[in-house]
Amino acid sequence: MFSGSIPALVTIFRDGAIDEAAFRAFVDWQVREGSHALVPCGTTGESATLSYDEHYRVIDLCIEAAAGRVPVIAGCGSNDTATAKRHMAHSKAAGAAAALVVMPYYNRPNQEGMYAHFAALAEASDLPIILYNVPGRTVTDMTVDTMGRLSEIPSIVGVKDATGNVARVTAQRLACGKDFVQLSGNDDMALGFMAMGGVGCISVTANVAPRLCADFQNACLAGDWTRAVELQDRLYPLHAALFSDASPGPTKYALNRLKPELSAELRLPMTPPSEASRRAVDAALRHAGLIP
C-alpha cells in the first residue's frame, strides 16, 4: 500500500505563522524529487506546537500541493484518543490516504490500553492507520503480540518502526503477515531494515535530500544492494548530523542552507541548533554532494 522514501515533512514557519506559500513550494519540490509519499504533521513537523486549526491547515495544504501525485499520510497521533479521532476525521474528509498514529505518549498505557486506543480509532474511521512505535520518545513500546492482534483489524495496515531493533521486522512479519506494511523510522538503520524485509522509510533526511533518499529506496526495493550501500555511505553522515541537536533544528538549518527561501524558524521549546551541530550538518551536506 505504501513504500519507498516518505519524508516526515518539517512545517515551514515565518514570523510565528505557517508560511503557506513556502510550504506549498516545499511539497511540490519533494514530489518532483521523487518522494513516494508525504507525512505532514508528524513530530518532525512540530505537531505538538500546532493549534488544531494550524494542524488541519498543514494537512490541507499538503494534500492540495501534492495534487494526487503521491499519497499523503496525515499525522494524527495524540495521547488522547478523542483528539486522535478528531484528527483522523479531518484527514479523511480532506482526502488523506492514511493516518500515522503514534503510541500514546506520557500516559504510558499498558498493552491492553494501547490495543484499546487503536481499536477505538479504527472503529471510529475507516481511514487506514499506520502505527508509529517510537519508544525512545513515547516510553511506551508496543509488543509484537499486541501489534499482531491489531493487524487483524482491516484498517490497521502497517507500522513505522523506530525501535532501533531490525529483528522486529521479521518478528512483526510473522505476527502480522507479509502484507503488513513495515516502514523504518530510523534513517541510519533503513538499509538493514530493508534487507530484513521492510518496504520503505518515513524519513527525516528526505526533507533535505529527497532525490538521494528516493534513489536509495528504489535501489533497496529493486534488490540492488551494491547501489544501496553506495548511497547509504553517501547519506550516513547526514543521517547522523540531523540528530546532532534536538530535531528538527538541524534539519531546518540544513534545508535553509540548500533553499534559503525556506525559513529555519522553530517554535519554542525548540531552539536553533548549536554551532557544533551546524558544522556537522555543513560537513555532511558536503559529503553528500549537496553543497560545494
PDB file of C-alpha atoms in Angstrom:
ATOM      1  CA  MET A   1       0.000   0.000   0.000  1.00  0.00           C
ATOM      2  CA  PHE A   2       2.835   2.408   0.876  1.00  0.00           C
ATOM      3  CA  SER A   3       6.546   2.047   0.157  1.00  0.00           C
ATOM      4  CA  GLY A   4       9.730   3.912  -0.658  1.00  0.00           C
ATOM      5  CA  SER A   5      11.007   7.243   0.610  1.00  0.00           C
ATOM      6  CA  ILE A   6       8.383   9.095   2.650  1.00  0.00           C
ATOM      7  CA  PRO A   7       9.590  12.368   4.185  1.00  0.00           C
ATOM      8  CA  ALA A   8       8.228  13.345   7.586  1.00  0.00           C
ATOM      9  CA  LEU A   9       7.833  16.948   6.498  1.00  0.00           C
ATOM     10  CA  VAL A  10       9.012  19.905   8.523  1.00  0.00           C
ATOM     11  CA  THR A  11       6.484  22.721   8.883  1.00  0.00           C
ATOM     12  CA  ILE A  12       7.737  25.997   7.444  1.00  0.00           C
ATOM     13  CA  PHE A  13       7.180  28.955   9.795  1.00  0.00           C
ATOM     14  CA  ARG A  14       7.833  32.631   9.218  1.00  0.00           C
ATOM     15  CA  ASP A  15       7.259  35.322  11.848  1.00  0.00           C
ATOM     16  CA  GLY A  16       5.433  32.852  14.067  1.00  0.00           C
ATOM     17  CA  ALA A  17       2.930  31.691  11.449  1.00  0.00           C
ATOM     18  CA  ILE A  18       2.824  28.927   8.850  1.00  0.00           C
ATOM     19  CA  ASP A  19       4.427  30.163   5.622  1.00  0.00           C
ATOM     20  CA  GLU A  20       1.808  28.686   3.325  1.00  0.00           C
ATOM     21  CA  ALA A  21       3.425  29.640   0.026  1.00  0.00           C
ATOM     22  CA  ALA A  22       6.802  28.266   1.109  1.00  0.00           C
ATOM     23  CA  PHE A  23       5.247  25.045   2.408  1.00  0.00           C
ATOM     24  CA  ARG A  24       3.382  24.508  -0.863  1.00  0.00           C
ATOM     25  CA  ALA A  25       6.619  25.005  -2.797  1.00  0.00           C
ATOM     26  CA  PHE A  26       8.411  22.614  -0.438  1.00  0.00           C
ATOM     27  CA  VAL A  27       5.780  19.913  -1.016  1.00  0.00           C
ATOM     28  CA  ASP A  28       5.970  20.387  -4.780  1.00  0.00           C
ATOM     29  CA  TRP A  29       9.779  20.059  -4.667  1.00  0.00           C
ATOM     30  CA  GLN A  30       9.509  16.873  -2.634  1.00  0.00           C
ATOM     31  CA  VAL A  31       7.206  15.300  -5.217  1.00  0.00           C
ATOM     32  CA  ARG A  32       9.344  16.414  -8.160  1.00  0.00           C
ATOM     33  CA  GLU A  33      12.446  14.979  -6.474  1.00  0.00           C
ATOM     34  CA  GLY A  34      10.910  11.519  -6.332  1.00  0.00           C
ATOM     35  CA  SER A  35       9.450  11.120  -2.826  1.00  0.00           C
ATOM     36  CA  HIS A  36       6.955   8.270  -2.856  1.00  0.00           C
ATOM     37  CA  ALA A  37       4.516   9.687  -0.265  1.00  0.00           C
ATOM     38  CA  LEU A  38       4.415  12.542   2.267  1.00  0.00           C
ATOM     39  CA  VAL A  39       3.753  12.840   6.007  1.00  0.00           C
ATOM     40  CA  PRO A  40       2.611  16.269   7.226  1.00  0.00           C
ATOM     41  CA  CYS A  41       2.117  16.981  10.940  1.00  0.00           C
ATOM     42  CA  GLY A  42       4.355  14.255  12.276  1.00  0.00           C
ATOM     43  CA  THR A  43       6.626  15.020  15.195  1.00  0.00           C
ATOM     44  CA  THR A  44       9.271  16.332  12.749  1.00  0.00           C
ATOM     45  CA  GLY A  45       6.603  18.819  11.672  1.00  0.00           C
ATOM     46  CA  GLU A  46       6.489  20.176  15.252  1.00  0.00           C
ATOM     47  CA  SER A  47       2.912  18.943  15.535  1.00  0.00           C
ATOM     48  CA  ALA A  48       2.977  19.356  19.310  1.00  0.00           C
ATOM     49  CA  THR A  49       3.224  23.138  18.834  1.00  0.00           C
ATOM     50  CA  LEU A  50       0.392  23.454  16.305  1.00  0.00           C
ATOM     51  CA  SER A  51      -3.126  24.543  17.185  1.00  0.00           C
ATOM     52  CA  TYR A  52      -5.983  22.420  15.864  1.00  0.00           C
ATOM     53  CA  ASP A  53      -6.588  24.940  13.075  1.00  0.00           C
ATOM     54  CA  GLU A  54      -2.908  25.021  12.131  1.00  0.00           C
ATOM     55  CA  HIS A  55      -2.633  21.219  12.238  1.00  0.00           C
ATOM     56  CA  TYR A  56      -5.538  20.850   9.836  1.00  0.00           C
ATOM     57  CA  ARG A  57      -4.339  23.669   7.614  1.00  0.00           C
ATOM     58  CA  VAL A  58      -0.944  21.994   7.143  1.00  0.00           C
ATOM     59  CA  ILE A  59      -2.651  18.710   6.202  1.00  0.00           C
ATOM     60  CA  ASP A  60      -4.926  20.545   3.757  1.00  0.00           C
ATOM     61  CA  LEU A  61      -2.002  22.429   2.202  1.00  0.00           C
ATOM     62  CA  CYS A  62      -0.018  19.230   1.758  1.00  0.00           C
ATOM     63  CA  ILE A  63      -2.906  17.412   0.089  1.00  0.00           C
ATOM     64  CA  GLU A  64      -3.608  20.377  -2.184  1.00  0.00           C
ATOM     65  CA  ALA A  65       0.037  20.817  -3.195  1.00  0.00           C
ATOM     66  CA  ALA A  66       0.582  17.091  -3.733  1.00  0.00           C
ATOM     67  CA  ALA A  67      -2.451  17.187  -6.043  1.00  0.00           C
ATOM     68  CA  GLY A  68      -2.852  13.427  -6.156  1.00  0.00           C
ATOM     69  CA  ARG A  69       0.678  12.791  -7.410  1.00  0.00           C
ATOM     70  CA  VAL A  70       1.677  10.878  -4.262  1.00  0.00           C
ATOM     71  CA  PRO A  71      -0.273   9.672  -1.214  1.00  0.00           C
ATOM     72  CA  VAL A  72      -0.447  11.885   1.872  1.00  0.00           C
ATOM     73  CA  ILE A  73      -0.242  10.090   5.229  1.00  0.00           C
ATOM     74  CA  ALA A  74      -1.503  12.608   7.761  1.00  0.00           C
ATOM     75  CA  GLY A  75      -0.035  12.797  11.237  1.00  0.00           C
ATOM     76  CA  CYS A  76      -2.988  12.120  13.554  1.00  0.00           C
ATOM     77  CA  GLY A  77      -1.352  10.968  16.758  1.00  0.00           C
ATOM     78  CA  SER A  78      -2.282  12.071  20.248  1.00  0.00           C
ATOM     79  CA  ASN A  79      -2.150  10.702  23.775  1.00  0.00           C
ATOM     80  CA  ASP A  80      -5.861  11.492  23.931  1.00  0.00           C
ATOM     81  CA  THR A  81      -7.984   9.025  21.951  1.00  0.00           C
ATOM     82  CA  ALA A  82     -10.739  11.589  21.347  1.00  0.00           C
ATOM     83  CA  THR A  83      -8.251  14.059  19.866  1.00  0.00           C
ATOM     84  CA  ALA A  84      -6.761  11.405  17.591  1.00  0.00           C
ATOM     85  CA  LYS A  85     -10.292  10.595  16.396  1.00  0.00           C
ATOM     86  CA  ARG A  86     -10.815  14.269  15.610  1.00  0.00           C
ATOM     87  CA  HIS A  87      -7.555  14.437  13.653  1.00  0.00           C
ATOM     88  CA  MET A  88      -8.494  11.331  11.686  1.00  0.00           C
ATOM     89  CA  ALA A  89     -11.953  12.663  10.865  1.00  0.00           C
ATOM     90  CA  HIS A  90     -10.476  15.826   9.389  1.00  0.00           C
ATOM     91  CA  SER A  91      -7.780  13.935   7.491  1.00  0.00           C
ATOM     92  CA  LYS A  92     -10.322  11.535   5.995  1.00  0.00           C
ATOM     93  CA  ALA A  93     -12.540  14.408   4.841  1.00  0.00           C
ATOM     94  CA  ALA A  94      -9.545  16.272   3.406  1.00  0.00           C
ATOM     95  CA  GLY A  95      -8.514  13.324   1.251  1.00  0.00           C
ATOM     96  CA  ALA A  96      -5.566  11.817   3.122  1.00  0.00           C
ATOM     97  CA  ALA A  97      -4.624   8.290   2.097  1.00  0.00           C
ATOM     98  CA  ALA A  98      -3.865   7.158   5.658  1.00  0.00           C
ATOM     99  CA  ALA A  99      -3.181   8.316   9.200  1.00  0.00           C
ATOM    100  CA  LEU A 100       0.134   7.981  11.010  1.00  0.00           C
ATOM    101  CA  VAL A 101      -0.711   7.480  14.691  1.00  0.00           C
ATOM    102  CA  VAL A 102       1.981   7.468  17.348  1.00  0.00           C
ATOM    103  CA  MET A 103       1.758   5.364  20.503  1.00  0.00           C
ATOM    104  CA  PRO A 104       0.079   7.324  23.318  1.00  0.00           C
ATOM    105  CA  TYR A 105       2.874   9.267  24.999  1.00  0.00           C
ATOM    106  CA  TYR A 106       3.289  10.356  28.628  1.00  0.00           C
ATOM    107  CA  ASN A 107       0.174   8.434  29.762  1.00  0.00           C
ATOM    108  CA  ARG A 108       2.162   5.186  29.424  1.00  0.00           C
ATOM    109  CA  PRO A 109      -0.793   2.839  28.820  1.00  0.00           C
ATOM    110  CA  ASN A 110      -0.224  -0.880  29.179  1.00  0.00           C
ATOM    111  CA  GLN A 111      -0.545  -3.229  26.198  1.00  0.00           C
ATOM    112  CA  GLU A 112      -4.310  -3.568  26.640  1.00  0.00           C
ATOM    113  CA  GLY A 113      -4.629   0.211  26.763  1.00  0.00           C
ATOM    114  CA  MET A 114      -2.646   0.578  23.541  1.00  0.00           C
ATOM    115  CA  TYR A 115      -4.799  -2.057  21.863  1.00  0.00           C
ATOM    116  CA  ALA A 116      -7.993  -0.341  23.027  1.00  0.00           C
ATOM    117  CA  HIS A 117      -6.742   3.066  21.810  1.00  0.00           C
ATOM    118  CA  PHE A 118      -6.075   1.887  18.269  1.00  0.00           C
ATOM    119  CA  ALA A 119      -9.145  -0.347  18.128  1.00  0.00           C
ATOM    120  CA  ALA A 120     -11.282   2.669  19.059  1.00  0.00           C
ATOM    121  CA  LEU A 121      -9.677   4.753  16.317  1.00  0.00           C
ATOM    122  CA  ALA A 122     -10.278   2.021  13.763  1.00  0.00           C
ATOM    123  CA  GLU A 123     -13.903   1.714  14.866  1.00  0.00           C
ATOM    124  CA  ALA A 124     -14.417   5.477  14.505  1.00  0.00           C
ATOM    125  CA  SER A 125     -12.939   5.756  10.984  1.00  0.00           C
ATOM    126  CA  ASP A 126     -12.098   3.529   8.043  1.00  0.00           C
ATOM    127  CA  LEU A 127      -9.046   5.659   7.206  1.00  0.00           C
ATOM    128  CA  PRO A 128      -6.065   3.271   7.052  1.00  0.00           C
ATOM    129  CA  ILE A 129      -3.842   3.526  10.128  1.00  0.00           C
ATOM    130  CA  ILE A 130      -0.068   3.194  10.258  1.00  0.00           C
ATOM    131  CA  LEU A 131       1.090   2.606  13.810  1.00  0.00           C
ATOM    132  CA  TYR A 132       4.118   4.626  14.938  1.00  0.00           C
ATOM    133  CA  ASN A 133       6.207   2.814  17.530  1.00  0.00           C
ATOM    134  CA  VAL A 134       8.957   5.083  18.860  1.00  0.00           C
ATOM    135  CA  PRO A 135       9.634   4.102  22.488  1.00  0.00           C
ATOM    136  CA  GLY A 136      12.619   6.447  22.721  1.00  0.00           C
ATOM    137  CA  ARG A 137      10.160   9.355  22.667  1.00  0.00           C
ATOM    138  CA  THR A 138       6.901   7.901  23.967  1.00  0.00           C
ATOM    139  CA  VAL A 139       8.365   5.497  26.582  1.00  0.00           C
ATOM    140  CA  THR A 140       5.618   3.002  25.675  1.00  0.00           C
ATOM    141  CA  ASP A 141       6.692   0.148  23.385  1.00  0.00           C
ATOM    142  CA  MET A 142       4.064  -1.907  21.593  1.00  0.00           C
ATOM    143  CA  THR A 143       4.919  -5.590  21.727  1.00  0.00           C
ATOM    144  CA  VAL A 144       4.922  -7.805  18.673  1.00  0.00           C
ATOM    145  CA  ASP A 145       1.991  -9.756  20.117  1.00  0.00           C
ATOM    146  CA  THR A 146      -0.120  -6.601  20.532  1.00  0.00           C
ATOM    147  CA  MET A 147       0.754  -5.490  17.016  1.00  0.00           C
ATOM    148  CA  GLY A 148      -0.255  -8.898  15.739  1.00  0.00           C
ATOM    149  CA  ARG A 149      -3.667  -8.527  17.383  1.00  0.00           C
ATOM    150  CA  LEU A 150      -4.141  -5.071  15.907  1.00  0.00           C
ATOM    151  CA  SER A 151      -3.120  -6.254  12.437  1.00  0.00           C
ATOM    152  CA  GLU A 152      -6.290  -8.364  12.402  1.00  0.00           C
ATOM    153  CA  ILE A 153      -8.294  -5.114  12.187  1.00  0.00           C
ATOM    154  CA  PRO A 154      -8.584  -4.437   8.430  1.00  0.00           C
ATOM    155  CA  SER A 155      -7.850  -0.698   8.567  1.00  0.00           C
ATOM    156  CA  ILE A 156      -4.629  -1.099  10.606  1.00  0.00           C
ATOM    157  CA  VAL A 157      -2.270  -1.651   7.710  1.00  0.00           C
ATOM    158  CA  GLY A 158       1.301  -1.088   8.864  1.00  0.00           C
ATOM    159  CA  VAL A 159       3.891   0.333  11.215  1.00  0.00           C
ATOM    160  CA  LYS A 160       6.535   3.000  11.275  1.00  0.00           C
ATOM    161  CA  ASP A 161       9.095   1.201  13.417  1.00  0.00           C
ATOM    162  CA  ALA A 162      11.567   3.420  15.248  1.00  0.00           C
ATOM    163  CA  THR A 163      12.516   0.882  17.903  1.00  0.00           C
ATOM    164  CA  GLY A 164      16.045   0.562  16.515  1.00  0.00           C
ATOM    165  CA  ASN A 165      15.681  -3.222  16.530  1.00  0.00           C
ATOM    166  CA  VAL A 166      15.765  -4.547  12.968  1.00  0.00           C
ATOM    167  CA  ALA A 167      14.930  -8.055  14.192  1.00  0.00           C
ATOM    168  CA  ARG A 168      11.433  -6.706  14.798  1.00  0.00           C
ATOM    169  CA  VAL A 169      10.884  -6.695  11.025  1.00  0.00           C
ATOM    170  CA  THR A 170      10.918 -10.476  10.880  1.00  0.00           C
ATOM    171  CA  ALA A 171       9.041 -10.932  14.151  1.00  0.00           C
ATOM    172  CA  GLN A 172       6.333  -8.481  13.054  1.00  0.00           C
ATOM    173  CA  ARG A 173       6.030 -10.073   9.616  1.00  0.00           C
ATOM    174  CA  LEU A 174       5.439 -13.451  11.244  1.00  0.00           C
ATOM    175  CA  ALA A 175       2.899 -11.941  13.639  1.00  0.00           C
ATOM    176  CA  CYS A 176       1.141  -9.559  11.258  1.00  0.00           C
ATOM    177  CA  GLY A 177       1.511 -11.202   7.850  1.00  0.00           C
ATOM    178  CA  LYS A 178       3.593 -10.453   4.803  1.00  0.00           C
ATOM    179  CA  ASP A 179       1.224  -7.729   3.557  1.00  0.00           C
ATOM    180  CA  PHE A 180       1.563  -5.647   6.739  1.00  0.00           C
ATOM    181  CA  VAL A 181       3.436  -2.507   5.653  1.00  0.00           C
ATOM    182  CA  GLN A 182       6.698  -2.096   7.583  1.00  0.00           C
ATOM    183  CA  LEU A 183       8.397   1.292   7.275  1.00  0.00           C
ATOM    184  CA  SER A 184      11.616   2.231   9.038  1.00  0.00           C
ATOM    185  CA  GLY A 185      11.524   5.209  11.354  1.00  0.00           C
ATOM    186  CA  ASN A 186      15.331   5.420  11.546  1.00  0.00           C
ATOM    187  CA  ASP A 187      17.219   6.711   8.509  1.00  0.00           C
ATOM    188  CA  ASP A 188      20.553   5.371   9.708  1.00  0.00           C
ATOM    189  CA  MET A 189      19.143   1.825  10.039  1.00  0.00           C
ATOM    190  CA  ALA A 190      16.995   1.829   6.906  1.00  0.00           C
ATOM    191  CA  LEU A 191      19.446  -0.304   4.910  1.00  0.00           C
ATOM    192  CA  GLY A 192      19.301  -3.152   7.423  1.00  0.00           C
ATOM    193  CA  PHE A 193      15.554  -2.661   7.857  1.00  0.00           C
ATOM    194  CA  MET A 194      15.008  -3.022   4.115  1.00  0.00           C
ATOM    195  CA  ALA A 195      17.259  -6.076   3.901  1.00  0.00           C
ATOM    196  CA  MET A 196      15.143  -7.687   6.628  1.00  0.00           C
ATOM    197  CA  GLY A 197      12.036  -7.197   4.515  1.00  0.00           C
ATOM    198  CA  GLY A 198      10.909  -3.616   5.130  1.00  0.00           C
ATOM    199  CA  VAL A 199       9.345  -1.695   2.264  1.00  0.00           C
ATOM    200  CA  GLY A 200      10.297   1.910   2.959  1.00  0.00           C
ATOM    201  CA  CYS A 201      11.243   4.658   5.389  1.00  0.00           C
ATOM    202  CA  ILE A 202       9.356   7.571   6.898  1.00  0.00           C
ATOM    203  CA  SER A 203      12.406   9.766   6.764  1.00  0.00           C
ATOM    204  CA  VAL A 204      13.817  12.913   8.336  1.00  0.00           C
ATOM    205  CA  THR A 205      16.763  13.053   5.926  1.00  0.00           C
ATOM    206  CA  ALA A 206      14.423  13.054   2.914  1.00  0.00           C
ATOM    207  CA  ASN A 207      13.428  16.611   3.882  1.00  0.00           C
ATOM    208  CA  VAL A 208      16.910  17.674   2.869  1.00  0.00           C
ATOM    209  CA  ALA A 209      17.983  15.066   0.302  1.00  0.00           C
ATOM    210  CA  PRO A 210      14.756  13.806  -1.281  1.00  0.00           C
ATOM    211  CA  ARG A 211      16.321  12.629  -4.531  1.00  0.00           C
ATOM    212  CA  LEU A 212      19.112  10.688  -2.840  1.00  0.00           C
ATOM    213  CA  CYS A 213      16.696   9.110  -0.355  1.00  0.00           C
ATOM    214  CA  ALA A 214      14.307   8.146  -3.154  1.00  0.00           C
ATOM    215  CA  ASP A 215      17.189   6.655  -5.150  1.00  0.00           C
ATOM    216  CA  PHE A 216      18.294   4.716  -2.074  1.00  0.00           C
ATOM    217  CA  GLN A 217      14.828   3.308  -1.504  1.00  0.00           C
ATOM    218  CA  ASN A 218      14.413   2.456  -5.181  1.00  0.00           C
ATOM    219  CA  ALA A 219      17.716   0.545  -5.089  1.00  0.00           C
ATOM    220  CA  CYS A 220      16.632  -1.399  -1.998  1.00  0.00           C
ATOM    221  CA  LEU A 221      13.243  -2.237  -3.470  1.00  0.00           C
ATOM    222  CA  ALA A 222      14.930  -3.432  -6.674  1.00  0.00           C
ATOM    223  CA  GLY A 223      17.388  -5.595  -4.721  1.00  0.00           C
ATOM    224  CA  ASP A 224      20.351  -3.550  -5.985  1.00  0.00           C
ATOM    225  CA  TRP A 225      22.246  -3.750  -2.712  1.00  0.00           C
ATOM    226  CA  THR A 226      25.536  -2.539  -4.193  1.00  0.00           C
ATOM    227  CA  ARG A 227      23.916   0.737  -5.210  1.00  0.00           C
ATOM    228  CA  ALA A 228      22.034   0.916  -1.918  1.00  0.00           C
ATOM    229  CA  VAL A 229      25.268   0.611   0.081  1.00  0.00           C
ATOM    230  CA  GLU A 230      26.885   3.339  -2.025  1.00  0.00           C
ATOM    231  CA  LEU A 231      24.006   5.679  -1.283  1.00  0.00           C
ATOM    232  CA  GLN A 232      23.946   4.677   2.384  1.00  0.00           C
ATOM    233  CA  ASP A 233      27.598   5.671   2.703  1.00  0.00           C
ATOM    234  CA  ARG A 234      26.908   8.971   0.969  1.00  0.00           C
ATOM    235  CA  LEU A 235      23.940   9.749   3.226  1.00  0.00           C
ATOM    236  CA  TYR A 236      25.095   8.313   6.540  1.00  0.00           C
ATOM    237  CA  PRO A 237      26.898  11.433   7.869  1.00  0.00           C
ATOM    238  CA  LEU A 238      23.755  13.434   7.111  1.00  0.00           C
ATOM    239  CA  HIS A 239      21.572  10.910   8.945  1.00  0.00           C
ATOM    240  CA  ALA A 240      23.793  11.429  11.996  1.00  0.00           C
ATOM    241  CA  ALA A 241      24.172  15.206  11.694  1.00  0.00           C
ATOM    242  CA  LEU A 242      20.438  15.827  11.546  1.00  0.00           C
ATOM    243  CA  PHE A 243      20.212  14.413  15.065  1.00  0.00           C
ATOM    244  CA  SER A 244      23.304  16.171  16.418  1.00  0.00           C
ATOM    245  CA  ASP A 245      20.933  18.513  18.258  1.00  0.00           C
ATOM    246  CA  ALA A 246      17.217  18.478  19.063  1.00  0.00           C
ATOM    247  CA  SER A 247      15.177  17.607  15.988  1.00  0.00           C
ATOM    248  CA  PRO A 248      14.053  19.256  13.753  1.00  0.00           C
ATOM    249  CA  GLY A 249      16.500  22.114  14.402  1.00  0.00           C
ATOM    250  CA  PRO A 250      19.395  20.664  12.372  1.00  0.00           C
ATOM    251  CA  THR A 251      17.017  19.588   9.586  1.00  0.00           C
ATOM    252  CA  LYS A 252      15.549  23.068   9.227  1.00  0.00           C
ATOM    253  CA  TYR A 253      19.048  24.544   9.272  1.00  0.00           C
ATOM    254  CA  ALA A 254      20.157  22.134   6.517  1.00  0.00           C
ATOM    255  CA  LEU A 255      17.086  22.832   4.413  1.00  0.00           C
ATOM    256  CA  ASN A 256      17.626  26.577   4.734  1.00  0.00           C
ATOM    257  CA  ARG A 257      21.249  26.121   3.611  1.00  0.00           C
ATOM    258  CA  LEU A 258      20.003  24.403   0.445  1.00  0.00           C
ATOM    259  CA  LYS A 259      16.912  26.534  -0.136  1.00  0.00           C
ATOM    260  CA  PRO A 260      17.272  29.925   1.601  1.00  0.00           C
ATOM    261  CA  GLU A 261      13.667  30.812   0.824  1.00  0.00           C
ATOM    262  CA  LEU A 262      12.602  28.131   3.339  1.00  0.00           C
ATOM    263  CA  SER A 263      12.925  29.646   6.785  1.00  0.00           C
ATOM    264  CA  ALA A 264      14.709  27.690   9.525  1.00  0.00           C
ATOM    265  CA  GLU A 265      12.375  29.190  12.135  1.00  0.00           C
ATOM    266  CA  LEU A 266      11.350  26.902  15.001  1.00  0.00           C
ATOM    267  CA  ARG A 267       8.724  27.158  17.710  1.00  0.00           C
ATOM    268  CA  LEU A 268       9.553  27.033  21.385  1.00  0.00           C
ATOM    269  CA  PRO A 269      10.571  24.879  23.139  1.00  0.00           C
ATOM    270  CA  MET A 270      12.703  24.102  20.067  1.00  0.00           C
ATOM    271  CA  THR A 271      15.666  26.440  19.594  1.00  0.00           C
ATOM    272  CA  PRO A 272      18.262  26.736  16.806  1.00  0.00           C
ATOM    273  CA  PRO A 273      20.954  24.051  16.692  1.00  0.00           C
ATOM    274  CA  SER A 274      24.339  24.655  18.296  1.00  0.00           C
ATOM    275  CA  GLU A 275      27.384  25.797  16.362  1.00  0.00           C
ATOM    276  CA  ALA A 276      28.839  22.273  16.610  1.00  0.00           C
ATOM    277  CA  SER A 277      25.643  20.841  15.155  1.00  0.00           C
ATOM    278  CA  ARG A 278      25.650  23.369  12.316  1.00  0.00           C
ATOM    279  CA  ARG A 279      29.261  22.465  11.487  1.00  0.00           C
ATOM    280  CA  ALA A 280      28.340  18.772  11.436  1.00  0.00           C
ATOM    281  CA  VAL A 281      25.419  19.473   9.110  1.00  0.00           C
ATOM    282  CA  ASP A 282      27.582  21.540   6.758  1.00  0.00           C
ATOM    283  CA  ALA A 283      30.205  18.798   6.588  1.00  0.00           C
ATOM    284  CA  ALA A 284      27.521  16.163   5.951  1.00  0.00           C
ATOM    285  CA  LEU A 285      25.924  18.227   3.197  1.00  0.00           C
ATOM    286  CA  ARG A 286      29.316  18.484   1.506  1.00  0.00           C
ATOM    287  CA  HIS A 287      29.935  14.752   1.908  1.00  0.00           C
ATOM    288  CA  ALA A 288      26.579  14.049   0.253  1.00  0.00           C
ATOM    289  CA  GLY A 289      27.439  16.401  -2.592  1.00  0.00           C
ATOM    290  CA  LEU A 290      24.570  18.747  -1.821  1.00  0.00           C
ATOM    291  CA  ILE A 291      26.696  21.872  -1.306  1.00  0.00           C
ATOM    292  CA  PRO A 292      30.183  22.728  -2.624  1.00  0.00           C
TER     293      PRO A 292
END
